[in-house]
Amino acid sequence: MNIAQAQEILQHQFGYDSFRLHQQAAIEAVLAQKDCVVLMPTGGGKSLCYQIPALLLDGLTLVISPLIALMKDQVDALKANGIAAAFLNSSQTGQQQGEVFRAIRNHELKLLYVAPERLLQSGDQFIDYLKGINVSLFAIDEAHCISSWGHDFRPEYMQLGKLKLHFPNIPLIALTATADKLVRQDIIERLNVKDASLFVSSFNRPNIFYAVQPKRNHYAQLLKYLDQHKGDSGIIYCLSRKSVESLAADLRDEGFTALPYHAGLDKETRDQNQELFLKDEAKIIVATIAFGMGIDKSNVRFVVHCDLPKNIESYYQETGRAGRDGLQSEALLFFSWGDVAKLEDFARVEGNATQTEIMLKKLKIMGNFGDLKTCRRKFLLNYFSEETVTVCGHCDNCQTEFERFDGTIIAQKALSAVARTGQKFGLSYLVDFLRGSEAKTIREEHKQLKTYGVGADISRDNWFDYFKDLIGQGYLHQTEGQYPVIVLTETSEDVLRGKVRVELIKVKVKVEKKVSLVSDLEHPYLPDLLDSLRQLRMTLAKQENVPAYVIFSDATLVELATYLPLDTEEMQKISGVGDLKLQKYGAEFLRAINQYCTAHQLTSRIHLKLPKRAPKTRAKRDTAGNSTYSITLEMFQAGMSIAKIATIRGLSISTIEGHLVRYLPTGEILLEEIVSEDKIAVIEAALDQFGTGNGIGPIKEFLGEEISYGEIRAVLASR
Ligand code: ADP
Ligand code: ZN
C-alpha cells in the first residue's frame, strides 16, 4: 500500500487533482497503522483523510459521528462516487438495520457510520460484535466533542476512550475543525492515543474579510449593508427564534428574499427554507445556530451575526460557512458588551462550576474580540494556537488607522456628565445629555445643568467610542445586568481635577476596501451558465432524492462554468468529477455547456486550467493576470462587442477595454477594431497637444464625455 494508490483513488473515485493541506500526510500515517489527530478548518477536507484509507485497507472502517441528521447525506455522497457505505442509526427500521448487518457479514461495505451512543449500546454488546468482524480503522469525526474544555461537549463521547483499550492494534483517526491546545491535548488523552501523530493545518480563511460594528441601531446598519450586497447569498444569525422570525419578516417587507430557520419550525418548513436557500431562490436565511450544521453551500458571500456568538469556536465555525468556494466573502458582527452580559446566563451549566467557569471565560474572550482594535485574523489564529506575527491587511481593523490624541477635556466632560446626573444613567442617556438633545427623555432638571450640551460638537458615534475607551481605561465603569449604568471609579477624581492626561483613540482613515468577486477569482466564471448548471443539478438531485451537492459541489459547477469543458476528456479535468460521476452525469452537463457555448460563440477554456498536480498557490500567481485577459480576447475575437463581453463577464466596460488594450502591442487586436477612425484622429491630436506628462486626466477632460479613458489608453498603447 502506498501513496500512489491513494493518489489514484483521489483522482478516479473523487475526481480531485491533488491533496490539500495535510491530507496526504494523514493518509500515509493511517496506512502505516498509526493513530492520528487531524485538525483542519471547516471545508478543509477532513473526510478524505479516513475515506481514502478505508478504501485501501482490508476490512471495514467505522466512522463515529454525532450528526445523525447528516449520516444519510454523507453516505449518499460516498455512494455517488461508487463507494460502498452505510449507516446505522435510530432513524432506521429494524429491517433496514438488518440489511446493513447482512452487508457487513458479506464484506460488502467499506465504511459504516454510527453515532457514539450506538457504539456503546447495551454495555459492550456492539463492541463485542465488532471484535467478530474485520475492522480496519476507527474514524472519530467532530472529535472535540470529547473535551469538556471544548464548546460542544457530548458526554457520550467520553466513552470512546474504550476503543483503544479494546482494539489496541486497530488505528484510530480523530478529526476536528475546532480545537485549541487544551482541547487537542484532551482529545489525545481521552481517546488513549498518546503516541498519535498530530496534523495541524492553518485555520486561516484568507478569503473571509472580518468586520465588527457597534450594535447600535443595527437594523438600519444591516439594511444598508444588505443594500450593498444585493444579489449575494448570506446567512444572518440571531440568538432567539423570535428575533429570527421578526427579522426575516422585516427583511421581506424591505423586498429581500429572506427566510427564517430555527429548530422551532416544523421539519417541512425548515427543509423547504433550506432548500430554497441552497437553490438560491431565497438569497438570505435568517437563522439561529440550528442552521448550518453540514450545509455545503459554497457561494455564501456573507455571514452576519446580529447577536454575539457564545465563544470564538462558534464564531469561527459560523463565519466559516462563508466563502467555501474560495471567493471573497465577509463576516460581519454587530457587537455590544450588553450581549456579553445577556449571554452570561446561557453560559452557566447547572451544577457544574468548572464548566461554567470555562464557558464564561470563553464568552469574555469573545467580547474581547468584539472590542479589538488590532488585527482580527491574528487574534483568531492566535486563539487557535497559531503563532502568526504578521497582521492580515484584510480585516476592518487592518484597514483602519487609529490615532491617539490628548482627550483630557473630552474625558472631563464625560466624567462630569456622569457625576452631575448622579451616576444613575446608561450610555445612551449620557451621550444625549452631553449633546444637548431636546428629547423628552432628558429630565428637565438635567437641562439646567452646566454640562448639558457641552459635547454638542462631537458626534453620537464618537461619544460612544470615547465612553467605551474611558471604560476600557478604567476611568469609568459600566455596571452589569440588564440595564447597565455608568459610574465613576477611583481614578475618575484625578481626571476631573486635571491631575492626569487622558489619551483617547480616534478612528482616522477607513481605507475603502474594494471587493470584487470576479476579479479575485483565479479565472472568472460565467454567471448565467452557472445558474443553468445549478438548475440542471437541482433536477438531477430531485430525481435521485439526494441533496444537490451529492451530484456535484458548487466548486465543481463553478469550474465547469469557468473552463467550459466540451467533451468527456475535458470534463475529466474538472475538480470533483470522478469516474462514476462522469459516467452518470457527464452527458447532461456537457450538453448544457455545449448549448451555452454555441449560443454565445464560445470555445472551451480547459487549457486555462492548471495541469494536474501543479502546486496551486504558485500557479495562481503566475497565471491569474494573463488568463482573465485572454478570456476577454477570445470573446472579442469571437465577434462579441465590448459591451456584451462586459455584461456576460460581469465586469465594467473600462475593465474589458483595459484587457483588450494589452493585445494592441502584440498585434492580436488592431486599434481600429476597438476605436473608430475619426476618434483615433481626435485622440492623436489631443495627445500631441498635451503630451502625457500629467497623466491622461487632462486629455480626457479636454476630449469630453464622447471619448472614454479606455479609448485614449488604446491609442496611447498603439503609438
Ligand atoms: P471538512 O469535513 O473538513 O469540513 P469535507 O471533507 O466535507 O471538509 O470537504 C470539503 C469539500 O472539499 C468537499 O466538497 C470535498 O469533497 C472537497 N475536497 C476535499 N478534499 C479535496 C481535494 N484534495 N481537492 C479538492 N476538493 C477536495
Ligand atoms: Zn487584519
XYZ file of C-alpha atoms and ligand atoms in Angstrom:
747
model
C 0.000 0.000 0.000
C 1.420 3.340 -0.894
C 0.564 6.897 -1.580
C 0.412 6.354 -5.312
C -2.628 4.172 -4.804
C -4.169 6.861 -2.634
C -3.499 9.382 -5.375
C -5.161 7.086 -7.859
C -8.306 6.896 -5.726
C -8.270 10.640 -5.187
C -8.326 11.201 -8.911
C -10.585 8.484 -10.173
C -13.045 7.970 -7.400
C -13.270 11.510 -6.045
C -12.181 13.408 -9.123
C -9.621 15.681 -7.440
C -6.192 16.604 -8.749
C -4.115 16.876 -5.653
C -4.205 16.512 -1.900
C -4.880 19.505 0.242
C -3.304 20.678 3.480
C -2.217 17.633 5.490
C -4.424 15.113 3.742
C -1.558 13.171 2.249
C 0.447 13.036 5.449
C -2.557 11.910 7.462
C -3.428 9.224 4.946
C 0.144 7.955 4.941
C 0.129 7.761 8.723
C -3.111 5.809 8.814
C -1.879 3.433 6.156
C 1.182 2.865 8.316
C -1.202 1.791 11.107
C -0.539 4.888 13.214
C -3.122 6.707 15.291
C -3.586 10.312 14.318
C -5.311 13.519 15.237
C -6.183 15.828 12.363
C -7.054 19.481 12.827
C -8.310 21.206 9.725
C -10.647 24.139 9.197
C -14.208 23.622 8.008
C -14.256 22.765 4.352
C -10.605 21.764 4.531
C -11.307 18.183 3.520
C -11.134 16.091 6.646
C -13.370 13.314 5.331
C -10.899 12.135 2.723
C -8.338 11.532 5.455
C -10.272 8.437 6.508
C -12.299 7.705 3.385
C -9.282 7.017 1.219
C -7.583 4.713 3.750
C -10.952 3.000 4.175
C -10.809 2.007 0.536
C -7.208 0.866 0.684
C -7.333 -1.096 3.906
C -8.681 -4.569 4.112
C -11.912 -4.589 6.134
C -14.442 -2.097 7.417
C -13.832 1.490 8.548
C -16.090 2.572 11.370
C -16.904 6.282 11.361
C -18.224 7.727 14.592
C -20.114 10.938 14.013
C -22.507 12.858 16.253
C -24.540 14.251 13.389
C -27.230 11.666 12.851
C -29.125 14.027 10.562
C -26.156 14.151 8.221
C -25.271 10.493 8.043
C -27.600 9.735 5.191
C -26.232 12.607 3.116
C -22.659 11.596 3.844
C -23.383 8.048 2.811
C -25.258 9.203 -0.301
C -22.291 11.350 -1.251
C -19.962 8.340 -0.972
C -22.295 6.125 -2.958
C -22.448 8.771 -5.675
C -18.717 8.182 -6.081
C -19.227 4.444 -6.215
C -18.114 3.729 -2.660
C -19.854 1.055 -0.592
C -21.005 2.806 2.570
C -23.891 2.586 5.009
C -25.027 3.960 8.342
C -26.735 2.609 11.416
C -28.904 4.881 13.490
C -32.206 5.221 15.257
C -33.932 6.687 12.205
C -33.903 3.272 10.502
C -36.392 0.447 10.708
C -35.332 -2.932 12.054
C -35.411 -4.284 8.540
C -33.111 -1.559 7.224
C -30.674 -2.224 10.040
C -30.842 -5.934 9.352
C -29.913 -5.195 5.757
C -26.836 -3.268 6.916
C -25.728 -6.111 9.185
C -26.162 -8.527 6.304
C -23.958 -6.347 4.110
C -21.296 -6.252 6.835
C -21.384 -10.007 7.171
C -20.907 -10.387 3.439
C -17.946 -7.993 3.465
C -19.791 -5.684 1.104
C -19.120 -2.433 2.953
C -16.024 -0.281 3.213
C -17.418 2.422 5.527
C -20.012 2.304 8.278
C -21.267 5.467 10.014
C -22.580 5.176 13.556
C -23.456 7.545 16.379
C -21.400 7.206 19.567
C -24.387 6.045 21.567
C -24.806 3.074 19.253
C -21.221 2.069 19.764
C -21.730 1.867 23.487
C -25.210 0.424 23.420
C -26.171 -2.228 25.978
C -22.837 -2.426 27.689
C -20.211 -3.720 25.342
C -22.513 -5.649 23.061
C -21.684 -3.674 19.936
C -18.002 -3.655 20.822
C -18.111 -7.436 21.111
C -19.839 -7.587 17.778
C -17.024 -5.519 16.259
C -14.464 -7.956 17.620
C -16.048 -10.614 15.464
C -15.712 -8.676 12.212
C -12.725 -7.243 10.434
C -12.497 -3.570 11.442
C -9.625 -1.798 9.696
C -9.897 1.721 11.097
C -11.805 3.856 13.595
C -12.511 7.415 12.470
C -13.834 9.843 15.064
C -15.396 12.866 13.464
C -16.013 16.087 15.410
C -13.550 14.754 17.952
C -13.635 17.975 20.006
C -16.979 16.726 21.401
C -14.930 14.565 23.745
C -13.479 17.522 25.584
C -15.283 19.356 28.310
C -12.875 22.215 27.589
C -14.497 22.482 24.196
C -17.625 24.310 23.221
C -19.596 21.285 22.109
C -19.028 18.690 24.795
C -21.047 15.475 24.462
C -20.851 13.066 27.387
C -21.328 10.013 25.134
C -18.018 10.834 23.504
C -16.178 10.210 26.769
C -16.823 6.512 26.355
C -14.902 6.427 23.102
C -11.759 6.119 25.176
C -12.612 2.446 25.438
C -11.984 1.833 21.783
C -8.231 1.907 22.030
C -8.336 -0.393 25.059
C -10.448 -2.974 23.294
C -8.701 -2.621 19.939
C -5.085 -1.635 20.617
C -3.953 -2.749 17.181
C -6.529 -1.025 15.047
C -5.517 2.515 14.003
C -7.693 5.389 15.114
C -8.001 8.767 13.431
C -9.653 11.677 15.243
C -10.724 14.742 13.291
C -11.922 18.190 14.265
C -12.250 21.692 12.893
C -12.131 23.478 16.193
C -9.555 22.879 18.807
C -7.384 24.996 20.963
C -4.320 23.483 22.595
C -6.197 22.298 25.658
C -8.850 20.577 23.623
C -6.202 18.981 21.431
C -4.466 17.592 24.476
C -7.769 16.393 25.854
C -8.621 14.521 22.672
C -5.325 12.682 22.776
C -5.655 11.780 26.439
C -9.280 10.778 26.485
C -9.025 8.668 23.385
C -5.956 6.946 24.797
C -3.853 7.684 21.760
C -0.762 9.144 23.449
C 1.509 8.363 20.530
C -0.799 9.756 17.887
C 0.710 11.753 15.042
C -0.673 15.257 15.045
C -1.587 17.062 11.827
C -2.476 20.689 12.307
C -3.383 22.766 9.292
C -3.650 26.510 9.363
C -7.059 27.729 10.381
C -6.743 30.847 8.326
C -9.532 31.511 5.860
C -7.837 34.137 3.724
C -10.857 34.947 1.595
C -13.019 35.976 4.542
C -12.987 39.644 5.481
C -13.714 40.082 9.187
C -15.542 43.172 10.404
C -17.291 44.283 13.574
C -19.667 47.202 14.006
C -21.044 48.539 17.242
C -24.513 47.198 17.897
C -26.440 50.423 17.950
C -29.408 50.926 15.735
C -28.133 47.856 13.999
C -31.239 47.189 11.962
C -30.598 50.346 9.948
C -26.952 49.373 9.578
C -27.966 45.917 8.466
C -30.302 47.276 5.797
C -27.526 49.469 4.480
C -25.192 46.506 4.417
C -27.686 44.289 2.613
C -28.307 47.020 0.081
C -24.618 46.927 -0.731
C -24.810 43.156 -1.112
C -27.889 42.853 -3.254
C -27.999 39.562 -5.105
C -25.493 37.855 -2.797
C -26.336 34.829 -0.698
C -25.902 35.265 3.005
C -26.699 33.932 6.445
C -27.827 36.197 9.277
C -27.565 34.666 12.728
C -29.744 35.766 15.645
C -29.885 34.357 19.142
C -33.591 33.715 19.603
C -36.266 32.106 17.492
C -38.439 35.145 17.961
C -35.879 37.571 16.609
C -35.217 35.218 13.696
C -38.910 35.284 12.774
C -39.322 39.014 13.100
C -36.099 39.931 11.314
C -36.924 37.643 8.388
C -40.379 39.205 8.125
C -38.977 42.737 8.299
C -36.439 41.990 5.618
C -39.132 40.564 3.382
C -41.066 43.804 3.847
C -37.975 45.593 2.641
C -38.011 43.496 -0.503
C -35.311 40.935 0.354
C -35.928 37.247 -0.215
C -35.252 36.264 3.382
C -36.485 33.116 5.093
C -36.349 32.038 8.739
C -34.721 28.875 10.040
C -34.767 27.608 13.598
C -35.423 24.418 15.496
C -38.924 25.550 16.465
C -40.189 25.408 12.892
C -41.689 22.166 11.693
C -39.404 19.951 9.701
C -41.186 20.548 6.439
C -40.837 24.329 6.643
C -37.221 24.001 7.710
C -36.370 21.702 4.837
C -38.215 23.876 2.390
C -36.499 27.077 3.533
C -33.122 25.420 3.496
C -33.758 24.079 0.036
C -34.849 27.476 -1.324
C -31.682 28.943 0.112
C -29.484 26.206 -1.360
C -31.152 26.756 -4.705
C -30.524 30.495 -4.472
C -34.226 31.141 -4.725
C -34.043 32.804 -1.351
C -30.896 34.873 -1.038
C -30.895 35.304 2.709
C -31.515 32.893 5.514
C -32.124 34.345 8.966
C -31.311 31.648 11.458
C -30.451 30.536 14.923
C -27.333 28.434 15.248
C -29.535 25.427 14.474
C -28.818 26.305 10.874
C -25.615 25.414 9.166
C -24.546 22.058 10.533
C -23.320 20.387 7.413
C -24.588 22.975 4.974
C -22.442 22.626 1.915
C -23.455 25.799 0.128
C -20.292 27.131 -1.320
C -21.410 30.548 -2.506
C -22.365 32.096 0.818
C -20.960 35.605 0.382
C -21.628 36.963 3.856
C -22.389 35.827 7.365
C -23.816 38.454 9.684
C -24.130 37.994 13.431
C -26.820 40.261 14.843
C -26.156 38.744 18.251
C -22.882 37.686 19.763
C -21.863 34.020 19.429
C -21.105 32.414 22.755
C -17.446 31.775 22.051
C -14.729 32.105 19.438
C -15.141 28.498 18.322
C -18.780 29.108 17.396
C -17.952 32.415 15.754
C -15.203 30.830 13.695
C -17.398 27.903 12.696
C -20.380 30.063 11.767
C -18.394 32.651 9.846
C -16.585 29.727 8.231
C -19.739 28.929 6.307
C -18.933 31.912 4.110
C -16.738 31.527 1.068
C -16.194 27.809 0.836
C -15.702 28.328 -2.882
C -12.620 30.376 -2.097
C -14.157 33.607 -3.376
C -14.166 36.868 -1.456
C -16.646 36.794 1.403
C -17.402 38.780 4.523
C -18.129 38.161 8.164
C -19.872 40.999 9.981
C -20.589 41.052 13.690
C -22.767 43.596 15.477
C -21.182 43.831 18.878
C -22.114 45.201 22.270
C -20.973 44.360 25.782
C -24.665 44.197 26.597
C -24.786 40.986 24.584
C -21.969 39.568 26.655
C -23.992 40.247 29.788
C -27.075 38.664 28.232
C -25.180 35.514 27.294
C -23.717 35.055 30.749
C -26.912 33.351 31.856
C -26.711 30.903 28.984
C -23.110 30.120 29.831
C -23.997 28.760 33.236
C -24.024 24.979 33.333
C -26.318 23.704 36.065
C -24.420 22.044 38.895
C -21.058 22.265 37.174
C -18.972 25.140 38.423
C -15.837 24.253 36.486
C -17.694 24.007 33.219
C -19.490 27.287 33.931
C -16.197 28.980 34.559
C -14.802 27.746 31.264
C -17.860 28.917 29.361
C -17.756 32.348 30.995
C -14.105 32.706 30.185
C -14.733 31.823 26.570
C -17.556 34.350 26.452
C -15.284 37.055 27.804
C -12.739 36.325 25.085
C -15.500 36.604 22.512
C -16.239 40.024 23.985
C -12.577 40.984 23.693
C -12.700 40.046 20.040
C -15.652 42.382 19.537
C -13.794 45.234 21.161
C -10.493 44.574 19.465
C -8.516 47.403 17.892
C -5.901 45.202 16.285
C -5.947 42.591 13.522
C -8.930 40.285 13.950
C -7.472 37.437 11.944
C -4.328 37.439 14.048
C -6.469 37.283 17.177
C -8.476 34.353 15.818
C -5.435 32.433 14.682
C -3.609 33.041 17.934
C -6.676 31.800 19.741
C -6.347 28.572 17.813
C -2.712 28.429 18.864
C -1.255 29.591 15.594
C 1.644 31.884 16.182
C 1.106 34.389 13.422
C 3.092 37.518 13.861
C 2.000 39.457 10.840
C -1.226 41.375 10.543
C -3.520 40.433 7.721
C -4.458 43.622 5.933
C -7.825 42.053 5.260
C -9.988 42.877 8.247
C -11.680 46.074 9.379
C -9.015 46.942 11.910
C -6.168 46.390 9.483
C -7.882 48.814 7.163
C -8.448 51.405 9.828
C -5.966 53.822 11.295
C -6.342 54.694 14.911
C -4.981 57.999 16.032
C -4.181 58.700 19.661
C -4.764 62.204 20.875
C -4.998 64.194 24.090
C -8.586 63.630 25.119
C -8.349 65.073 28.620
C -11.028 67.709 28.063
C -13.376 65.231 26.433
C -12.793 62.844 29.303
C -13.537 65.570 31.809
C -16.793 66.394 30.071
C -17.831 62.742 30.043
C -16.935 62.164 33.677
C -18.626 65.297 34.803
C -21.800 64.300 32.943
C -21.742 61.052 34.899
C -21.117 62.830 38.203
C -23.694 65.586 37.734
C -26.509 63.242 36.755
C -25.849 61.156 39.834
C -24.213 58.010 38.354
C -27.627 56.587 37.570
C -27.789 56.598 33.768
C -26.810 54.463 30.849
C -24.530 55.281 27.965
C -27.208 56.411 25.584
C -28.726 58.882 28.023
C -25.358 60.368 28.885
C -24.459 60.867 25.252
C -27.795 62.558 24.543
C -27.319 64.708 27.612
C -23.819 65.746 26.552
C -25.024 66.535 23.067
C -27.822 68.717 24.438
C -30.587 66.594 22.988
C -34.051 68.155 23.079
C -35.588 64.730 23.574
C -38.285 64.376 26.205
C -36.336 61.557 27.787
C -33.826 64.057 29.126
C -35.007 65.181 32.516
C -35.912 68.854 32.908
C -33.592 69.343 35.886
C -30.707 67.927 33.860
C -31.299 70.508 31.166
C -30.443 73.179 33.737
C -27.013 71.705 34.420
C -23.855 73.347 33.122
C -22.691 70.159 31.455
C -25.866 69.772 29.404
C -24.926 70.217 25.762
C -21.185 70.796 26.294
C -20.430 67.938 23.917
C -22.675 69.001 21.037
C -19.674 69.362 18.746
C -18.903 65.641 18.939
C -20.970 63.089 17.016
C -23.041 60.460 18.790
C -20.913 57.666 17.401
C -17.712 59.319 18.535
C -19.112 59.835 22.020
C -19.940 56.161 22.263
C -16.413 55.284 21.235
C -14.912 57.711 23.753
C -17.039 56.354 26.568
C -16.037 52.820 25.702
C -12.431 53.883 25.623
C -12.761 55.553 29.035
C -14.391 52.415 30.434
C -11.631 50.314 28.923
C -9.013 52.532 30.555
C -10.775 52.286 33.904
C -11.749 55.949 34.243
C -15.393 54.908 34.188
C -17.173 51.679 34.976
C -20.229 50.141 33.402
C -22.350 48.097 35.800
C -23.508 44.601 34.964
C -27.055 43.477 34.436
C -29.820 44.217 32.041
C -29.799 47.995 32.495
C -26.166 48.868 32.960
C -25.373 52.369 34.141
C -22.124 54.266 34.044
C -20.466 55.104 37.326
C -17.244 56.783 38.426
C -14.177 54.862 39.560
C -11.304 55.530 41.919
C -9.327 57.150 39.153
C -12.133 59.445 37.989
C -11.255 62.061 40.539
C -7.770 62.565 39.102
C -9.200 63.222 35.673
C -11.782 65.677 36.915
C -9.135 67.557 38.846
C -6.877 67.700 35.852
C -4.187 65.579 37.528
C -3.818 63.138 34.660
C -3.672 63.451 30.946
C -6.080 61.097 29.179
C -5.286 59.657 25.787
C -8.162 58.691 23.548
C -8.276 56.899 20.243
C -9.847 58.367 17.169
C -10.590 56.398 14.035
C -8.678 58.253 11.396
C -8.933 56.768 7.953
C -11.102 53.979 6.778
C -9.369 52.574 3.759
C -12.030 51.981 1.145
C -11.951 48.307 0.538
C -12.684 47.120 -2.894
C -14.065 43.657 -3.018
C -14.818 42.309 -6.392
C -15.888 38.749 -6.605
C -14.940 38.258 -10.203
C -11.542 39.862 -10.301
C -10.470 37.915 -7.255
C -11.168 34.624 -8.899
C -8.348 32.805 -10.458
C -10.374 32.745 -13.641
C -13.825 34.266 -13.802
C -16.858 32.100 -14.395
C -19.912 32.826 -16.492
C -22.705 33.582 -14.044
C -25.641 32.761 -16.301
C -24.127 29.423 -17.318
C -23.542 28.674 -13.652
C -27.211 29.360 -12.997
C -28.359 26.926 -15.614
C -25.920 24.255 -14.414
C -27.330 24.744 -10.940
C -30.805 24.173 -12.242
C -29.728 21.034 -14.012
C -28.106 19.822 -10.816
C -31.324 20.522 -8.939
C -33.364 18.483 -11.381
C -30.982 15.550 -11.096
C -30.870 15.818 -7.325
C -34.650 15.736 -7.156
C -34.794 12.688 -9.390
C -32.376 10.843 -7.149
C -33.708 12.302 -3.926
C -30.324 13.449 -2.664
C -29.045 16.911 -1.694
C -27.720 18.883 -4.627
C -24.097 18.726 -3.540
C -24.133 14.963 -3.731
C -24.392 15.352 -7.514
C -21.641 17.985 -7.779
C -20.398 20.580 -5.314
C -20.716 24.262 -6.106
C -16.977 24.396 -6.566
C -17.295 21.824 -9.336
C -20.083 23.782 -11.031
C -18.018 26.952 -10.822
C -15.160 25.142 -12.538
C -17.494 23.888 -15.237
C -18.806 27.414 -15.798
C -15.236 28.686 -15.917
C -13.363 26.212 -18.068
C -16.235 25.157 -20.340
C -15.277 21.541 -20.999
C -16.939 20.383 -24.179
C -16.224 16.666 -24.197
C -15.682 13.795 -21.799
C -11.939 14.070 -21.833
C -12.068 17.750 -20.951
C -14.692 17.203 -18.294
C -12.461 14.674 -16.569
C -10.059 17.503 -15.795
C -12.645 19.305 -13.673
C -12.196 19.033 -9.916
C -14.835 16.820 -8.314
C -15.590 14.815 -11.444
C -14.627 11.237 -10.696
C -15.099 8.283 -13.000
C -18.546 7.307 -11.770
C -19.963 10.809 -11.779
C -18.593 11.389 -15.244
C -20.350 8.294 -16.410
C -23.610 9.182 -14.672
C -23.917 12.908 -15.202
C -21.271 13.823 -17.758
C -23.501 13.731 -20.805
C -26.170 16.028 -19.407
C -23.769 18.633 -18.124
C -21.765 18.535 -21.333
C -24.928 19.072 -23.325
C -25.804 22.149 -21.272
C -22.308 23.599 -21.648
C -22.190 22.901 -25.348
C -25.525 24.594 -25.863
C -24.380 27.633 -23.967
C -21.115 27.866 -25.850
C -22.803 27.584 -29.216
C -25.315 30.269 -28.314
C -22.571 32.609 -27.134
C -19.946 31.639 -29.679
C -17.511 30.434 -27.082
C -14.994 27.659 -27.155
C -13.552 25.507 -24.410
C -11.159 27.142 -21.977
C -9.920 23.957 -20.443
C -6.371 24.901 -21.417
C -6.547 27.607 -18.759
C -6.983 25.051 -16.043
C -3.822 24.187 -14.211
C -2.177 20.962 -15.150
C -2.810 18.142 -12.739
C -0.900 18.165 -9.507
C 0.627 21.585 -10.093
C 1.074 23.401 -6.811
C -1.954 25.645 -6.932
C -0.749 28.609 -4.986
C 2.243 29.238 -7.156
C 0.458 28.712 -10.386
C -2.206 31.123 -9.250
C 0.217 33.959 -9.039
C 1.764 33.153 -12.360
C -1.308 32.936 -14.463
C -4.021 34.868 -12.691
C -3.462 38.025 -14.634
C -2.949 36.573 -18.051
C -5.880 34.264 -18.208
C -8.572 36.773 -17.437
C -7.249 38.933 -20.268
C -7.133 36.057 -22.660
C -10.754 35.149 -21.995
C -11.741 38.661 -22.978
C -9.560 38.365 -26.048
C -11.183 35.117 -27.030
C -14.664 36.521 -26.655
C -13.720 39.614 -28.585
C -12.204 37.583 -31.375
C -15.388 35.529 -31.463
C -17.133 38.716 -32.523
C -18.680 39.995 -29.317
C -18.895 43.712 -28.643
C -17.074 45.186 -25.667
C -20.408 45.975 -24.018
C -21.588 42.411 -24.419
C -18.394 40.932 -23.010
C -18.700 43.272 -20.066
C -22.244 42.095 -19.379
C -21.521 38.409 -19.712
C -18.435 38.611 -17.553
C -19.963 40.928 -15.002
C -17.074 43.382 -15.431
C -17.125 47.081 -16.321
C -16.640 48.291 -19.862
C -13.435 50.054 -18.918
C -12.060 46.841 -17.431
C -12.764 44.999 -20.646
C -11.183 47.828 -22.647
C -8.198 47.545 -20.361
C -7.895 43.844 -21.116
C -8.020 44.384 -24.837
C -5.503 47.198 -24.815
C -2.886 44.678 -23.698
C -3.152 42.923 -27.036
C -2.532 46.002 -29.159
C 1.260 45.903 -28.982
C 1.297 42.226 -29.952
C -0.947 42.865 -32.936
C -3.529 40.326 -31.796
C -6.021 43.153 -31.872
C -5.923 46.157 -34.160
C -6.568 49.609 -32.837
C -9.249 50.191 -35.460
C -11.185 47.239 -34.058
C -11.778 48.948 -30.769
C -11.675 52.671 -31.579
C -13.396 54.277 -34.571
C -11.129 56.030 -37.068
C -12.401 59.552 -36.515
C -11.969 59.149 -32.777
C -8.411 57.948 -33.311
C -7.649 61.149 -35.190
C -9.088 63.368 -32.465
C -7.271 61.484 -29.715
C -3.972 61.550 -31.605
C -4.273 65.296 -31.952
C -5.001 65.762 -28.264
C -2.104 63.529 -27.279
C 0.207 65.626 -29.425
C -1.092 68.821 -27.932
C -0.958 67.865 -24.250
C 1.600 65.127 -24.052
C 1.271 62.592 -21.258
C 3.482 64.225 -18.669
C 0.495 64.906 -16.431
C -1.192 61.580 -16.990
C -4.170 61.265 -19.280
C -6.597 63.099 -16.988
C -6.241 66.469 -18.766
C -6.624 64.827 -22.156
C -9.810 63.114 -21.086
C -11.110 66.385 -19.726
C -10.363 68.120 -22.999
C -11.985 65.430 -25.121
C -15.137 65.212 -23.021
C -17.786 62.578 -22.476
C -17.752 61.192 -26.002
C -14.381 59.561 -25.629
C -13.554 57.084 -22.909
C -10.389 56.562 -20.918
C -10.180 53.138 -22.494
C -10.125 54.626 -25.972
C -7.416 57.086 -25.036
C -5.322 54.322 -23.497
C -5.821 52.206 -26.572
C -4.498 54.904 -28.865
C -1.626 55.526 -26.491
C -0.754 51.841 -26.395
C -0.582 51.698 -30.176
C 1.779 54.591 -30.619
P -14.465 19.168 6.317
O -15.036 17.891 6.855
O -13.031 19.365 6.668
O -15.300 20.376 6.637
P -15.016 17.972 3.791
O -14.311 16.710 3.996
O -16.505 17.971 3.845
O -14.461 19.083 4.752
O -14.531 18.588 2.417
C -14.987 19.857 1.984
C -15.130 19.877 0.474
O -13.854 19.845 -0.154
C -15.880 18.663 -0.053
O -16.725 19.077 -1.108
C -14.769 17.760 -0.522
O -15.209 16.858 -1.486
C -13.759 18.760 -1.069
N -12.384 18.255 -1.065
C -11.797 17.505 -0.130
N -10.511 17.226 -0.454
C -10.275 17.824 -1.642
C -9.133 17.920 -2.516
N -7.974 17.324 -2.221
N -9.268 18.619 -3.662
C -10.445 19.216 -3.956
N -11.541 19.173 -3.188
C -11.479 18.495 -2.034
Zn -6.255 42.042 9.979
